[in-house]
CSV table of C-alpha atoms in Angstrom, one decimal:
chain,number,residue,atom,x,y,z
A,1,UNK,CA,18.0,-90.7,-144.4
A,2,UNK,CA,19.7,-91.8,-140.3
A,3,UNK,CA,18.7,-94.6,-139.3
A,4,UNK,CA,19.7,-94.8,-135.2
A,5,UNK,CA,18.5,-97.9,-133.9
A,6,UNK,CA,16.6,-97.8,-129.9
A,7,UNK,CA,15.4,-100.2,-127.5
A,8,UNK,CA,12.5,-97.9,-126.0
A,9,UNK,CA,11.2,-95.1,-128.0
A,10,UNK,CA,11.5,-91.4,-126.2
A,11,UNK,CA,9.7,-88.7,-125.1
A,12,UNK,CA,7.8,-87.4,-128.7
A,13,UNK,CA,7.1,-91.1,-129.8
A,14,UNK,CA,5.7,-92.4,-126.6
A,15,UNK,CA,3.4,-89.2,-126.9
A,16,UNK,CA,2.9,-88.8,-130.1
A,17,UNK,CA,1.9,-93.5,-129.3
A,18,UNK,CA,-0.9,-92.0,-127.6
A,19,UNK,CA,-2.5,-88.7,-129.5
A,20,UNK,CA,-5.9,-89.1,-132.1
A,21,UNK,CA,-6.8,-92.6,-132.8
A,22,UNK,CA,-6.5,-95.1,-130.9
A,23,UNK,CA,-8.8,-97.3,-131.4
A,24,UNK,CA,-7.6,-98.1,-134.3
A,25,UNK,CA,-6.0,-102.2,-135.1
A,26,UNK,CA,-3.0,-101.5,-135.9
A,27,UNK,CA,0.2,-103.2,-136.8
A,28,UNK,CA,4.3,-102.9,-136.0
A,29,UNK,CA,6.8,-103.3,-138.2
A,30,UNK,CA,10.7,-104.9,-135.9
A,31,UNK,CA,13.7,-104.3,-137.3
A,32,UNK,CA,15.7,-106.3,-135.2
A,33,UNK,CA,19.4,-105.7,-134.0
A,34,UNK,CA,20.5,-108.1,-131.5
A,35,UNK,CA,23.6,-107.4,-129.7
A,36,UNK,CA,26.6,-110.4,-129.3
A,37,UNK,CA,26.1,-111.3,-126.2
A,38,UNK,CA,22.6,-111.0,-123.9
A,39,UNK,CA,23.0,-108.3,-121.2
A,40,UNK,CA,20.9,-108.3,-118.5
A,41,UNK,CA,20.2,-105.6,-116.5
A,42,UNK,CA,19.7,-106.8,-113.1
A,43,UNK,CA,23.9,-107.9,-114.0
A,44,UNK,CA,23.6,-111.9,-114.1
A,45,UNK,CA,25.2,-114.4,-115.3
A,46,UNK,CA,24.6,-116.2,-118.4
A,47,UNK,CA,26.0,-117.7,-122.0
A,48,UNK,CA,22.7,-116.3,-124.1
A,49,UNK,CA,22.9,-115.0,-126.9
A,50,UNK,CA,21.5,-111.8,-127.8
A,51,UNK,CA,18.9,-113.8,-130.5
A,52,UNK,CA,19.0,-116.7,-127.7
A,53,UNK,CA,17.9,-113.6,-125.0
A,54,UNK,CA,15.3,-112.7,-127.4
A,55,UNK,CA,14.1,-115.9,-128.6
A,56,UNK,CA,13.0,-116.4,-125.0
A,57,UNK,CA,10.8,-113.1,-126.0
A,58,UNK,CA,9.6,-114.1,-128.9
A,59,UNK,CA,7.9,-117.2,-127.5
A,60,UNK,CA,6.9,-115.6,-124.2
A,61,UNK,CA,5.1,-112.6,-125.6
A,62,UNK,CA,2.8,-115.0,-128.0
A,63,UNK,CA,0.3,-115.1,-124.9
A,64,UNK,CA,0.8,-111.4,-123.8
A,65,UNK,CA,-0.1,-110.9,-127.1
A,66,UNK,CA,-3.3,-113.1,-127.3
A,67,UNK,CA,-4.4,-111.6,-123.8
A,68,UNK,CA,-4.7,-108.5,-125.4
A,69,UNK,CA,-6.2,-109.9,-128.3
A,70,UNK,CA,-3.2,-110.0,-130.7
A,71,UNK,CA,-1.3,-112.0,-132.9
A,72,UNK,CA,2.6,-111.7,-134.4
A,73,UNK,CA,1.7,-112.1,-137.4
A,74,UNK,CA,5.3,-112.5,-139.7
A,75,UNK,CA,8.8,-113.2,-138.3
A,76,UNK,CA,11.9,-113.6,-140.6
A,77,UNK,CA,15.6,-113.6,-141.1
A,78,UNK,CA,17.6,-110.7,-143.1
A,79,UNK,CA,19.1,-112.3,-145.4
A,80,UNK,CA,20.0,-109.4,-147.8
A,81,UNK,CA,19.3,-106.1,-148.7
A,82,UNK,CA,17.3,-105.9,-151.4
A,83,UNK,CA,17.1,-101.9,-153.0
A,84,UNK,CA,19.1,-99.5,-151.1
A,85,UNK,CA,21.5,-98.5,-148.6
A,86,UNK,CA,21.6,-99.0,-145.4
A,87,UNK,CA,25.5,-99.2,-143.7
A,88,UNK,CA,24.1,-102.7,-141.5
A,89,UNK,CA,21.3,-105.2,-142.3
A,90,UNK,CA,18.9,-105.5,-139.5
A,91,UNK,CA,18.7,-110.1,-137.9
A,92,UNK,CA,14.5,-109.6,-137.5
A,93,UNK,CA,12.2,-108.3,-139.0
A,94,UNK,CA,9.0,-109.5,-136.7
A,95,UNK,CA,5.3,-108.1,-137.4
A,96,UNK,CA,3.0,-107.8,-135.0
A,97,UNK,CA,-1.4,-107.3,-135.2
A,98,UNK,CA,-3.5,-105.4,-132.4
A,99,UNK,CA,-6.6,-104.6,-132.2
A,100,UNK,CA,-4.8,-100.8,-131.1
A,101,UNK,CA,-2.5,-98.1,-129.3
A,102,UNK,CA,-5.1,-99.0,-125.8
A,103,UNK,CA,-4.2,-102.7,-127.0
A,104,UNK,CA,-0.9,-103.0,-126.9
A,105,UNK,CA,0.6,-99.9,-124.3
A,106,UNK,CA,-2.5,-102.2,-121.7
A,107,UNK,CA,0.1,-105.5,-122.9
A,108,UNK,CA,3.9,-103.5,-122.2
A,109,UNK,CA,2.5,-102.0,-118.9
A,110,UNK,CA,0.8,-105.4,-117.5
A,111,UNK,CA,3.5,-106.6,-115.0
A,112,UNK,CA,3.5,-110.2,-116.1
A,113,UNK,CA,4.9,-109.0,-119.4
A,114,UNK,CA,8.1,-106.4,-118.1
A,115,UNK,CA,8.6,-109.8,-116.6
A,116,UNK,CA,9.4,-111.5,-120.6
A,117,UNK,CA,10.1,-108.1,-121.8
A,118,UNK,CA,13.4,-108.1,-119.7
A,119,UNK,CA,14.7,-110.8,-122.2
A,120,UNK,CA,13.7,-108.9,-125.2
A,121,UNK,CA,15.8,-106.1,-123.7
A,122,UNK,CA,19.0,-108.1,-122.7
A,123,UNK,CA,19.2,-109.1,-126.3
A,124,UNK,CA,18.0,-106.5,-128.7
A,125,UNK,CA,21.4,-103.7,-129.4
A,126,UNK,CA,17.8,-102.6,-131.3
A,127,UNK,CA,15.5,-101.6,-133.4
A,128,UNK,CA,13.7,-100.2,-135.3
A,129,UNK,CA,10.0,-100.0,-134.5
A,130,UNK,CA,7.3,-98.9,-137.7
A,131,UNK,CA,3.1,-98.1,-137.2
A,132,UNK,CA,1.2,-99.2,-140.2
A,133,UNK,CA,-2.7,-99.0,-140.3
């Protein structure tokens, strides 16, 4: 099994997200890997670690989730691998609940969310985002 972290979905993944049942509640399992140092796309200088930049996003995203009827239901630091093998562990596991894919899409398209998302992108080396029902 090959594992590849990413920060944004590819075209095929995004197309799949927009197909089929977009009205059923979902939970997104996020396996997060942080950069050592935050790296903002606008080139700003910062002393923040990737984890610290992502924490800004994590704090701000709570309001964005609530706005679309969603909520964060779990956040935990990865301690160790109990079963299986991977080359490198993720740093955090986060689970968010959305009333639907439509609601999640509404959130990520909102301009206020996109301002918060800059901290997510600055802090993440990559992630796996797993949709569950």
